[in-house]
mmCIF file of C-alpha atoms in Angstrom:
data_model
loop_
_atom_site.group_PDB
_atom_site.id
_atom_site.type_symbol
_atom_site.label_atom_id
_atom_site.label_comp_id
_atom_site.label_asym_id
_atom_site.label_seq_id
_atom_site.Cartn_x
_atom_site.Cartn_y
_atom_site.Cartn_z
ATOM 1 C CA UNK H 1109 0.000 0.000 0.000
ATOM 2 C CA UNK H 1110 1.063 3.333 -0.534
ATOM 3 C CA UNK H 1111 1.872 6.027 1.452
ATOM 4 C CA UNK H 1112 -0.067 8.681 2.227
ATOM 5 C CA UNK H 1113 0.680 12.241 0.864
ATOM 6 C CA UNK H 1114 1.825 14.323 3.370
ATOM 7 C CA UNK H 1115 0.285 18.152 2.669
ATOM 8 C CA UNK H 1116 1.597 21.737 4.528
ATOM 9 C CA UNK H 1117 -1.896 23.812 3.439
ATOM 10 C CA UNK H 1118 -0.794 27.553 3.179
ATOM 11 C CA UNK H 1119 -4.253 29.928 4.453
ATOM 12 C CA UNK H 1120 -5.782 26.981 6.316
ATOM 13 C CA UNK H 1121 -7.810 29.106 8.230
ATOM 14 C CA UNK H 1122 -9.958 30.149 4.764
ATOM 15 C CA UNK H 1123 -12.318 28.843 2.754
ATOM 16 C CA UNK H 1124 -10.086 26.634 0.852
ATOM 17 C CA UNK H 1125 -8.077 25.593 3.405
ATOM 18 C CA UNK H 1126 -10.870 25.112 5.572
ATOM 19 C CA UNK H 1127 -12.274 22.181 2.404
ATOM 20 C CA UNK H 1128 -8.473 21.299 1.736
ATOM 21 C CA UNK H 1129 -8.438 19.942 5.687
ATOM 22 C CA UNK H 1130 -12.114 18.613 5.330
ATOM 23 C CA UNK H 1131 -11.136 16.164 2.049
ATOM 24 C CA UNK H 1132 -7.929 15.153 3.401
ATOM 25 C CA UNK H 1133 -9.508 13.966 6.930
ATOM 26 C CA UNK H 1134 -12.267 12.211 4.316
ATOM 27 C CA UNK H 1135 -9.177 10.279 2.465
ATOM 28 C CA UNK H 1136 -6.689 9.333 5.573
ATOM 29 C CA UNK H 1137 -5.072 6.503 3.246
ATOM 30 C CA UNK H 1138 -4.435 8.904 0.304
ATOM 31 C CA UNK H 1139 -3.888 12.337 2.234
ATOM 32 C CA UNK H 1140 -2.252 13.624 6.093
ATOM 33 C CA UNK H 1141 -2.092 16.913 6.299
ATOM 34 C CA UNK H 1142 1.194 17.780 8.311
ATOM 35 C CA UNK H 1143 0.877 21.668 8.701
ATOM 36 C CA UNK H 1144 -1.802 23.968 8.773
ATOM 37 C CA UNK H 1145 -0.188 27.927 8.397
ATOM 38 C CA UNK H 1146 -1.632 31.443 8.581
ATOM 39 C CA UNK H 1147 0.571 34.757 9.029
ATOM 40 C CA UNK H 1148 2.667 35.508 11.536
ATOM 41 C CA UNK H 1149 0.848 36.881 14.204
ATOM 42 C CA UNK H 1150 -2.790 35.264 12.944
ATOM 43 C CA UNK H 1151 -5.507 35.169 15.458
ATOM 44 C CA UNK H 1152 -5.452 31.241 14.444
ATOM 45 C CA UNK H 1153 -1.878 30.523 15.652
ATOM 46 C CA UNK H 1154 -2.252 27.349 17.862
ATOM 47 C CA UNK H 1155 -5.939 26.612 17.303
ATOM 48 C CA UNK H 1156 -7.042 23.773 16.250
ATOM 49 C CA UNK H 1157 -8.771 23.643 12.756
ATOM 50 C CA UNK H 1158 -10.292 20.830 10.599
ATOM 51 C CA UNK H 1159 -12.253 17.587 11.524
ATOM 52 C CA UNK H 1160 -8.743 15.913 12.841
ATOM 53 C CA UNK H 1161 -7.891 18.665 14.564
ATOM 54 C CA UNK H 1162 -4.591 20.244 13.079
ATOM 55 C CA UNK H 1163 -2.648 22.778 14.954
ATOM 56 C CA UNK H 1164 -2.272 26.131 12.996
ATOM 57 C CA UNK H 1165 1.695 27.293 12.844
ATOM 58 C CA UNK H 1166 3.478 30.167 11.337
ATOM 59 C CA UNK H 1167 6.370 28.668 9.919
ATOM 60 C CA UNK H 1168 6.359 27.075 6.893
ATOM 61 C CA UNK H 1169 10.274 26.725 6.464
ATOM 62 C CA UNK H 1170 10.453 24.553 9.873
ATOM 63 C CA UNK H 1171 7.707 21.840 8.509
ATOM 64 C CA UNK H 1172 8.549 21.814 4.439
ATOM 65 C CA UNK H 1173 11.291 19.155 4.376
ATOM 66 C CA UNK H 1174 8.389 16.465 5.861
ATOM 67 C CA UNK H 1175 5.842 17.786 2.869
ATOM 68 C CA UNK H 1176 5.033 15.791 -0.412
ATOM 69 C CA UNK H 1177 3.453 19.249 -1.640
ATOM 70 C CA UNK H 1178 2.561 22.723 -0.303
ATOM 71 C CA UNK H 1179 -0.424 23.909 -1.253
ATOM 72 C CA UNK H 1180 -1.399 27.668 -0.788
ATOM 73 C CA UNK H 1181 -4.575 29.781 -0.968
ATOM 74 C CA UNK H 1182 -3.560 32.561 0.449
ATOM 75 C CA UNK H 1183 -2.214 36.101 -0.196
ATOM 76 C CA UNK H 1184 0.340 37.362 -2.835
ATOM 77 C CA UNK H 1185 3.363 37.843 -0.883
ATOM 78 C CA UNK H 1186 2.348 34.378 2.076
ATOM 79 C CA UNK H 1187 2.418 32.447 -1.999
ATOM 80 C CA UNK H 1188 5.672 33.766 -2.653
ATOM 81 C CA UNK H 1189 7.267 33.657 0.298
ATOM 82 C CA UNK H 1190 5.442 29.864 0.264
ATOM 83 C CA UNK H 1191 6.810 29.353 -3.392
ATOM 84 C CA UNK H 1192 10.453 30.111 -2.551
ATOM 85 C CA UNK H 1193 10.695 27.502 0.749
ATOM 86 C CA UNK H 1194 8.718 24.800 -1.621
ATOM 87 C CA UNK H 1195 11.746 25.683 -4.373
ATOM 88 C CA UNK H 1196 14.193 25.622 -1.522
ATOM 89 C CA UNK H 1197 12.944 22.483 -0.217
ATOM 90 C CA UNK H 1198 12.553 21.016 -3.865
ATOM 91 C CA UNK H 1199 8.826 19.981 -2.438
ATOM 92 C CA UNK H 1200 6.280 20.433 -5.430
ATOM 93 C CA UNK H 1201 3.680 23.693 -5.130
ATOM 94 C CA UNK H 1202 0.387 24.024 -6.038
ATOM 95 C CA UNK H 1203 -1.325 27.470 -5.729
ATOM 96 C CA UNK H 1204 -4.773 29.347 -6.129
ATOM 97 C CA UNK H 1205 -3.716 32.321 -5.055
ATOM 98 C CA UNK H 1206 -4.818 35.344 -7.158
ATOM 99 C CA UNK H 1207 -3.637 39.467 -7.428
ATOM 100 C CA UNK H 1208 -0.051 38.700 -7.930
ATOM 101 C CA UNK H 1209 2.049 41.479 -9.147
ATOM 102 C CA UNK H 1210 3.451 40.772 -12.734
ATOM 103 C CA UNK H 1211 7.002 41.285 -10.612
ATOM 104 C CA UNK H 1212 5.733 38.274 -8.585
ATOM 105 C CA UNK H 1213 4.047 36.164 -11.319
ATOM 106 C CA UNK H 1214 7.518 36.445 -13.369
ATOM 107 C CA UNK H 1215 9.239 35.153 -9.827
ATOM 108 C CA UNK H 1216 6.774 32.394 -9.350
ATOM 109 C CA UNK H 1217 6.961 30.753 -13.211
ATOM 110 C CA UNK H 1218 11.079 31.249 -12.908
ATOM 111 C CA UNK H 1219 10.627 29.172 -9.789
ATOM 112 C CA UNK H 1220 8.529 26.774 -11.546
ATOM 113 C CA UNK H 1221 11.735 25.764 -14.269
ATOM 114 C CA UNK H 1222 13.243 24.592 -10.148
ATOM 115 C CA UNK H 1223 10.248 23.081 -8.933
ATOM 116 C CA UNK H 1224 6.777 20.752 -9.961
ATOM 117 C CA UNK H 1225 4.308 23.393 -10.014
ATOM 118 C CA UNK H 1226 0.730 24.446 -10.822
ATOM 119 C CA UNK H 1227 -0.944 27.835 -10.726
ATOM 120 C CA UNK H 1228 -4.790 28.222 -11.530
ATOM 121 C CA UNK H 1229 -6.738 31.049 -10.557
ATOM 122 C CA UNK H 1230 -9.802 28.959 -10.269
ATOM 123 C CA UNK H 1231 -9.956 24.990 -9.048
ATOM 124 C CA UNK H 1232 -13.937 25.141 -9.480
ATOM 125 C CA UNK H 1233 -14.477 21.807 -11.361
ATOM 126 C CA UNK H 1234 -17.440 23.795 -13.319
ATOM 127 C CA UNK H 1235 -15.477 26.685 -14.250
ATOM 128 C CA UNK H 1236 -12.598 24.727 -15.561
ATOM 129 C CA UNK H 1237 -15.156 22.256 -17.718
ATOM 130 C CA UNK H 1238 -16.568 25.682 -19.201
ATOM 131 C CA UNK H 1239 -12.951 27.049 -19.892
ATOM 132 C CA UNK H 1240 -12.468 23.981 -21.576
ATOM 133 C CA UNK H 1241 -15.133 23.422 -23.620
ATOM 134 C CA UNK H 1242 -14.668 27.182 -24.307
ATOM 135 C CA UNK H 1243 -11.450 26.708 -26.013
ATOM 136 C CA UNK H 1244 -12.495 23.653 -28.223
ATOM 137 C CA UNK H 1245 -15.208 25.846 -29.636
ATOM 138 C CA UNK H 1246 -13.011 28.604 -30.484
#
């Protein structure tokens, strides 16, 4: 059997987080969430959040080397400052963050030639079906 991915979720305390920690407590064989972050000096720090119960930290660079993948969903400069520990770390990064500076968008897709990683600014099923059959009509 294999082993579980181990995920560091980056905004855990928001709406996506907050469904990232609900699916992986639904798939314990495919999916253990090791960290759950917010900002330095987040009301969430050390609360609890999530059906299992995950401890909210600050510090993505002290939990990074036990991750699979980092995924983020939260602000333009938490994503980078989440992209360059994953590139660092050589862990993969997935992100859904949006508003990034064309400064920080060129950063992120250099960082991607170092690292696995995938950038949407929408993981609605529905709204990536309609992009798609969007483009095969055109």
């Amino acid at each position: 059997m294999r082993q579980a991915i181990q995920l560091a979720i980056v905004g855990a305390a928001g709406r996506m987080g907050q469904s990232l920690l609900e699916n992986a407590a639904n798939q314990p064989d495919t999916m253990h969430v090791v960290a759950a972050l917010e900002h330095p000096g987040s009301n969430w720090l050390g609360r609890k959040l999530g059906p299992l119960g995950v401890t909210v930290t600050g510090s993505l660079a002290e939990v990074a080397a036990s991750c699979d993948v980092i995924i983020d969903f939260s602000t333009p400069d938490a994503c980078m400052n989440a992209a360059r520990i994953a590139a660092q770390t050589n862990c993969p990064f997935v992100t859904g963050t949006t508003g990034l500076e064309p400064a920080q968008q060129s950063e992120l897709e250099g960082l991607s030639n170092q690292i696995a990683l995938l950038q949407a600014a929408n993981f609605s099923v529905g709204v990536n079906v309609l992009e798609r059959l969007v483009e095969l009509a055109s």
